[in-house]
PDB file of C-alpha atoms in Angstrom:
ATOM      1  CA  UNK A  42     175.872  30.105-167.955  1.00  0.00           C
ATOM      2  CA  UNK A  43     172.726  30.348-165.274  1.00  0.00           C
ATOM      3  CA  UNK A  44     174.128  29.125-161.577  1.00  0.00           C
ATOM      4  CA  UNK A  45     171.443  26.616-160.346  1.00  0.00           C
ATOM      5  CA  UNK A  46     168.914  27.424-158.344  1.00  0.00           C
ATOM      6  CA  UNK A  47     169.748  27.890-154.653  1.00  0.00           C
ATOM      7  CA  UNK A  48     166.626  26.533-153.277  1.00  0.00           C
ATOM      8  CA  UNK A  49     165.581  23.047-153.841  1.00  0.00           C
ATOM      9  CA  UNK A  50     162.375  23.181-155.728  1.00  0.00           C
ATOM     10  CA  UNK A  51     161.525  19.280-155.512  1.00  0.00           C
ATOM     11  CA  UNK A  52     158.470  18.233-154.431  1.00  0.00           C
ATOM     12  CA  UNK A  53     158.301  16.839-150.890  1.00  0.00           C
ATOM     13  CA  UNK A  54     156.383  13.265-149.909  1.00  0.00           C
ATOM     14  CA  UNK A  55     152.668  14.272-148.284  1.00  0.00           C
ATOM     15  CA  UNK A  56     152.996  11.395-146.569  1.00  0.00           C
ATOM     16  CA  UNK A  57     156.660  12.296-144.913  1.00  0.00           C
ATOM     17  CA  UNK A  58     155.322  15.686-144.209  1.00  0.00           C
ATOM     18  CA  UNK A  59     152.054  14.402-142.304  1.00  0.00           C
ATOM     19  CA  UNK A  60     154.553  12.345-140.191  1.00  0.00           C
ATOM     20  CA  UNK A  61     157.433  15.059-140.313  1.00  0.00           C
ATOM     21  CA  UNK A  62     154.551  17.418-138.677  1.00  0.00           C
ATOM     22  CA  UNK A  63     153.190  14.974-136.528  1.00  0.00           C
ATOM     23  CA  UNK A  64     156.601  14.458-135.224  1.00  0.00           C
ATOM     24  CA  UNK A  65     157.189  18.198-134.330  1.00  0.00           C
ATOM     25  CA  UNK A  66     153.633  18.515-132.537  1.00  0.00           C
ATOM     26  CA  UNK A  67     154.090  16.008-130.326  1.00  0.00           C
ATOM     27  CA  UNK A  68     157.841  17.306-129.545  1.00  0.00           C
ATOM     28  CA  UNK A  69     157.000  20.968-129.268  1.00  0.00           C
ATOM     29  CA  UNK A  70     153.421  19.730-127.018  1.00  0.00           C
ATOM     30  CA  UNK A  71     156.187  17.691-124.409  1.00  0.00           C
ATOM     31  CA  UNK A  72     158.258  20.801-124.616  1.00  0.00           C
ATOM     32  CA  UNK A  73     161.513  18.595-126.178  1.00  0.00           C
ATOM     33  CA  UNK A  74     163.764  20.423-127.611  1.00  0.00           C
ATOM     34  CA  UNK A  75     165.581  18.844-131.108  1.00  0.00           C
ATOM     35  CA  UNK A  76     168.817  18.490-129.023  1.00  0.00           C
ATOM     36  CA  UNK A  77     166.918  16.511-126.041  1.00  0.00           C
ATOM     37  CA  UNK A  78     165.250  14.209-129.023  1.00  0.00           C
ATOM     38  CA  UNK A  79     168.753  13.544-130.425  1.00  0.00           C
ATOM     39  CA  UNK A  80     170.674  12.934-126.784  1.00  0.00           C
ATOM     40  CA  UNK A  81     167.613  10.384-126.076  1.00  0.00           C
ATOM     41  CA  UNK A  82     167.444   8.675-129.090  1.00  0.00           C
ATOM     42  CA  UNK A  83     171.119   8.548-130.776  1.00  0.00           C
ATOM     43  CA  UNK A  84     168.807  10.588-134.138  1.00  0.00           C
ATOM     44  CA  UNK A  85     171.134  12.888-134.923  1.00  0.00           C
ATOM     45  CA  UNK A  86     170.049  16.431-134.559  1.00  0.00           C
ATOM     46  CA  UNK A  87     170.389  17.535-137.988  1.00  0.00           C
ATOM     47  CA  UNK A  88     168.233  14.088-139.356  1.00  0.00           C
ATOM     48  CA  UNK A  89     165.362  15.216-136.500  1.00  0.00           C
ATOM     49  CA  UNK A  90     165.303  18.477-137.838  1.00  0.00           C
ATOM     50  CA  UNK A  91     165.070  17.042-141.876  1.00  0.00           C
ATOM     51  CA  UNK A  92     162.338  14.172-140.530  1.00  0.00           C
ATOM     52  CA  UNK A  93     160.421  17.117-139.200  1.00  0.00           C
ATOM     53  CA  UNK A  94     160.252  19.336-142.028  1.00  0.00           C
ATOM     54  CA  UNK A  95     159.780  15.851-144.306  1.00  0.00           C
ATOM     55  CA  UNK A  96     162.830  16.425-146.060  1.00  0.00           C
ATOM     56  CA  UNK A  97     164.233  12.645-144.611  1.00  0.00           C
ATOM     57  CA  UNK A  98     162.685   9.485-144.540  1.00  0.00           C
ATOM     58  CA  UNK A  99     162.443   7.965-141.156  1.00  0.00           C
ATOM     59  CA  UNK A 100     163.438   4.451-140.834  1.00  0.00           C
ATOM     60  CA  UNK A 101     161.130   1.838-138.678  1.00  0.00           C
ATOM     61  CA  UNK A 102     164.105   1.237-135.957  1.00  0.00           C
ATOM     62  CA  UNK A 103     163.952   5.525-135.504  1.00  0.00           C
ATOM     63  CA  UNK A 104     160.235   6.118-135.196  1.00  0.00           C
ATOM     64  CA  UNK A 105     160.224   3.475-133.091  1.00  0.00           C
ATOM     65  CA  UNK A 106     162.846   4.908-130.826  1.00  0.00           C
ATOM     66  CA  UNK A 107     160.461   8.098-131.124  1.00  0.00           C
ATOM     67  CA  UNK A 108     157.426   6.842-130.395  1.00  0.00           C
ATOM     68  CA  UNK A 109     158.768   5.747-126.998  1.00  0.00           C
ATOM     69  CA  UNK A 110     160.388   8.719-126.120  1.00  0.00           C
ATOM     70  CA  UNK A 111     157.092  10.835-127.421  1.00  0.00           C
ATOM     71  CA  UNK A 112     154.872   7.638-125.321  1.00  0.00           C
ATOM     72  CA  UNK A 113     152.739   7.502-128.031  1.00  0.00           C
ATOM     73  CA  UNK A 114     152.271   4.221-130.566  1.00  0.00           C
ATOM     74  CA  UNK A 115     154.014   4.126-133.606  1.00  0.00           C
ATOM     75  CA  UNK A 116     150.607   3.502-135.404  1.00  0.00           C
ATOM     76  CA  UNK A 117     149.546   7.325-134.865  1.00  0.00           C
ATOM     77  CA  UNK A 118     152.306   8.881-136.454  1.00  0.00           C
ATOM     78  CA  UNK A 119     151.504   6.951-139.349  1.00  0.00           C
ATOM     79  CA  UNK A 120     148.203   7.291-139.509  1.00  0.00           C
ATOM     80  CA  UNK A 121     146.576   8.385-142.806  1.00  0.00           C
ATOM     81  CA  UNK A 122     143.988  11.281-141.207  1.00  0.00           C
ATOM     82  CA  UNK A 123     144.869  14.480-141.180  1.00  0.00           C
ATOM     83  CA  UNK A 124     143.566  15.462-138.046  1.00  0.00           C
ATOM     84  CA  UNK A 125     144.475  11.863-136.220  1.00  0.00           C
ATOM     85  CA  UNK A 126     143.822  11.601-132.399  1.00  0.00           C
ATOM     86  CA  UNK A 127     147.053  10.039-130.275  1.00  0.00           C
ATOM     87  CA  UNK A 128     143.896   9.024-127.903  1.00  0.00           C
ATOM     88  CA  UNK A 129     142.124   6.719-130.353  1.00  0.00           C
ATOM     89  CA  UNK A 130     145.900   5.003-131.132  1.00  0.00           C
ATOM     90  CA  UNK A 131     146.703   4.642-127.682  1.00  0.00           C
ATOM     91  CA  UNK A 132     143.394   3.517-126.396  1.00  0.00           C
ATOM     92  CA  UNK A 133     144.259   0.703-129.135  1.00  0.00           C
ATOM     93  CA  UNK A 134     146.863  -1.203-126.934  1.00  0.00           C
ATOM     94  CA  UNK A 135     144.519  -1.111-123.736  1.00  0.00           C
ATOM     95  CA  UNK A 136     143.473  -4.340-124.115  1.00  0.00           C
ATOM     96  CA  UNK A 137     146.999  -6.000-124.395  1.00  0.00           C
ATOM     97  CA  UNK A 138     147.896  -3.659-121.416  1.00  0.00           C
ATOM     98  CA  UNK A 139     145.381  -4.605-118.849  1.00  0.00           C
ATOM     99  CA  UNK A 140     145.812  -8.706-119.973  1.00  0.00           C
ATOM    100  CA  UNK A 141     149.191  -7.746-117.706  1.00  0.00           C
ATOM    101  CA  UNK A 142     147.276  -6.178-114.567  1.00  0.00           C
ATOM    102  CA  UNK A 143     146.338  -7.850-111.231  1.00  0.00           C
ATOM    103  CA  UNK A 144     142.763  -8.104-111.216  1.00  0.00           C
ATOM    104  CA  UNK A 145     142.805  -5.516-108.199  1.00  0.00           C
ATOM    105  CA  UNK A 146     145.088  -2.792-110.822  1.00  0.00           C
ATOM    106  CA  UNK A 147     142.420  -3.809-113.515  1.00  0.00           C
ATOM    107  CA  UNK A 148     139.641  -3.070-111.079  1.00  0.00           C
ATOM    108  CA  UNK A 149     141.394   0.584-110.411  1.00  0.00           C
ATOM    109  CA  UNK A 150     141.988   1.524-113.912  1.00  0.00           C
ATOM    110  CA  UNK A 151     137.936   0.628-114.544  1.00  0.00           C
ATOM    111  CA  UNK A 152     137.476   3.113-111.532  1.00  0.00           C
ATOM    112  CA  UNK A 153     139.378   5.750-112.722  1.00  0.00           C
ATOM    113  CA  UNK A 154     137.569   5.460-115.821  1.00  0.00           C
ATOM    114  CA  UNK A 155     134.137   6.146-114.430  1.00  0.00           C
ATOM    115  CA  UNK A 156     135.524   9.063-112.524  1.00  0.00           C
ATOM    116  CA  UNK A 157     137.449  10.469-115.607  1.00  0.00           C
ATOM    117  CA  UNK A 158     133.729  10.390-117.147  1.00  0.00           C
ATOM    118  CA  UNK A 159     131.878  11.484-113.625  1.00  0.00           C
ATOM    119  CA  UNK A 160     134.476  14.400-113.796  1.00  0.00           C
ATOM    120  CA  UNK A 161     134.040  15.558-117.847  1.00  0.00           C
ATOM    121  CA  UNK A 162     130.039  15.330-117.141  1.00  0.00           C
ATOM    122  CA  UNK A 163     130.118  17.547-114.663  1.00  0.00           C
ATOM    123  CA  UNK A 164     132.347  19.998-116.643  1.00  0.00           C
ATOM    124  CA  UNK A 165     129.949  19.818-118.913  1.00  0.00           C
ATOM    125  CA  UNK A 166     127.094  20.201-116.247  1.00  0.00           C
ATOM    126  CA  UNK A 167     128.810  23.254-115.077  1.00  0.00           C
ATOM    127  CA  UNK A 168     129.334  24.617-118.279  1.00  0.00           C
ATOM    128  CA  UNK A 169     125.931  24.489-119.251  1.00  0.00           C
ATOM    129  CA  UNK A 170     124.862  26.615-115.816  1.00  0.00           C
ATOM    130  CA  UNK A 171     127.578  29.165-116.653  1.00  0.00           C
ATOM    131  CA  UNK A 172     126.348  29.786-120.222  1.00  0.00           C
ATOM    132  CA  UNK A 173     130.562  29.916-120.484  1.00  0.00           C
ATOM    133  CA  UNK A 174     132.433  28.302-122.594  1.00  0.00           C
ATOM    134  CA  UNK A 175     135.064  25.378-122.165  1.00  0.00           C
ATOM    135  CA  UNK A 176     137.385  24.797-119.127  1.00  0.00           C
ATOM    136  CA  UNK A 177     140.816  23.630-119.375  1.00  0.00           C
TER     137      UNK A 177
END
């Protein structure tokens, strides 16, 4: 009689892989260690580890609890692109954010806008004189 196989052979969910790997970029980018996602978030360690490698489904109440620890919206981890951009997600709740602003706050978010894009054109400007390539 053959022992069975020690490794489990079943087929894994693309779809809880994509989030399982989302998951771990976004923890290893904040520099979060498993233990710090489980102390935060009552996940126990061992469940964030199987979520990550998307060997355990992750209920809505959980992600949720990640997304807020991670600060990014839910709707990114489960987006269906492969090469998704937190950015685009989280630019997606601006509007409902800055309906809660004084008009004042409003009018200093709109200015640090134009000098995020003042700032990136003359990276760019710079860049270009250099003949380098990108800056951090």
């Amino acid at each position: 009689m053959t022992p069975p196989p020690t490794t489990d052979n079943r087929e894994r969910d693309p779809e809880m892989v994509r989030l399982g790997e989302r998951l771990k970029k976004t923890r290893d980018y904040l520099n979060m260690s498993q233990q710090f996602v489980s102390d935060s978030t009552g996940i126990p360690r061992s469940a964030i580890s199987d979520i990550e490698r998307g060997e355990r489904r992750v209920d809505s109440l959980e992600l949720k609890k990640l997304a807020r620890l991670y600060r990014q919206p839910v709707a990114y981890f489960l987006a269906e692109e492969k090469d998704a951009d937190a950015g685009e997600y989280a630019l997606a709740g601006l509007p409902r954010a800055l309906a809660q602003l004084t008009d004042g706050d409003a009018k200093t978010v709109l200015e640090f806008a134009e000098y995020l894009t003042l700032r990136r054109a003359a990276e760019r400007e710079e860049q270009g004189a250099d003949g380098g390539g990108p800056t951090a």
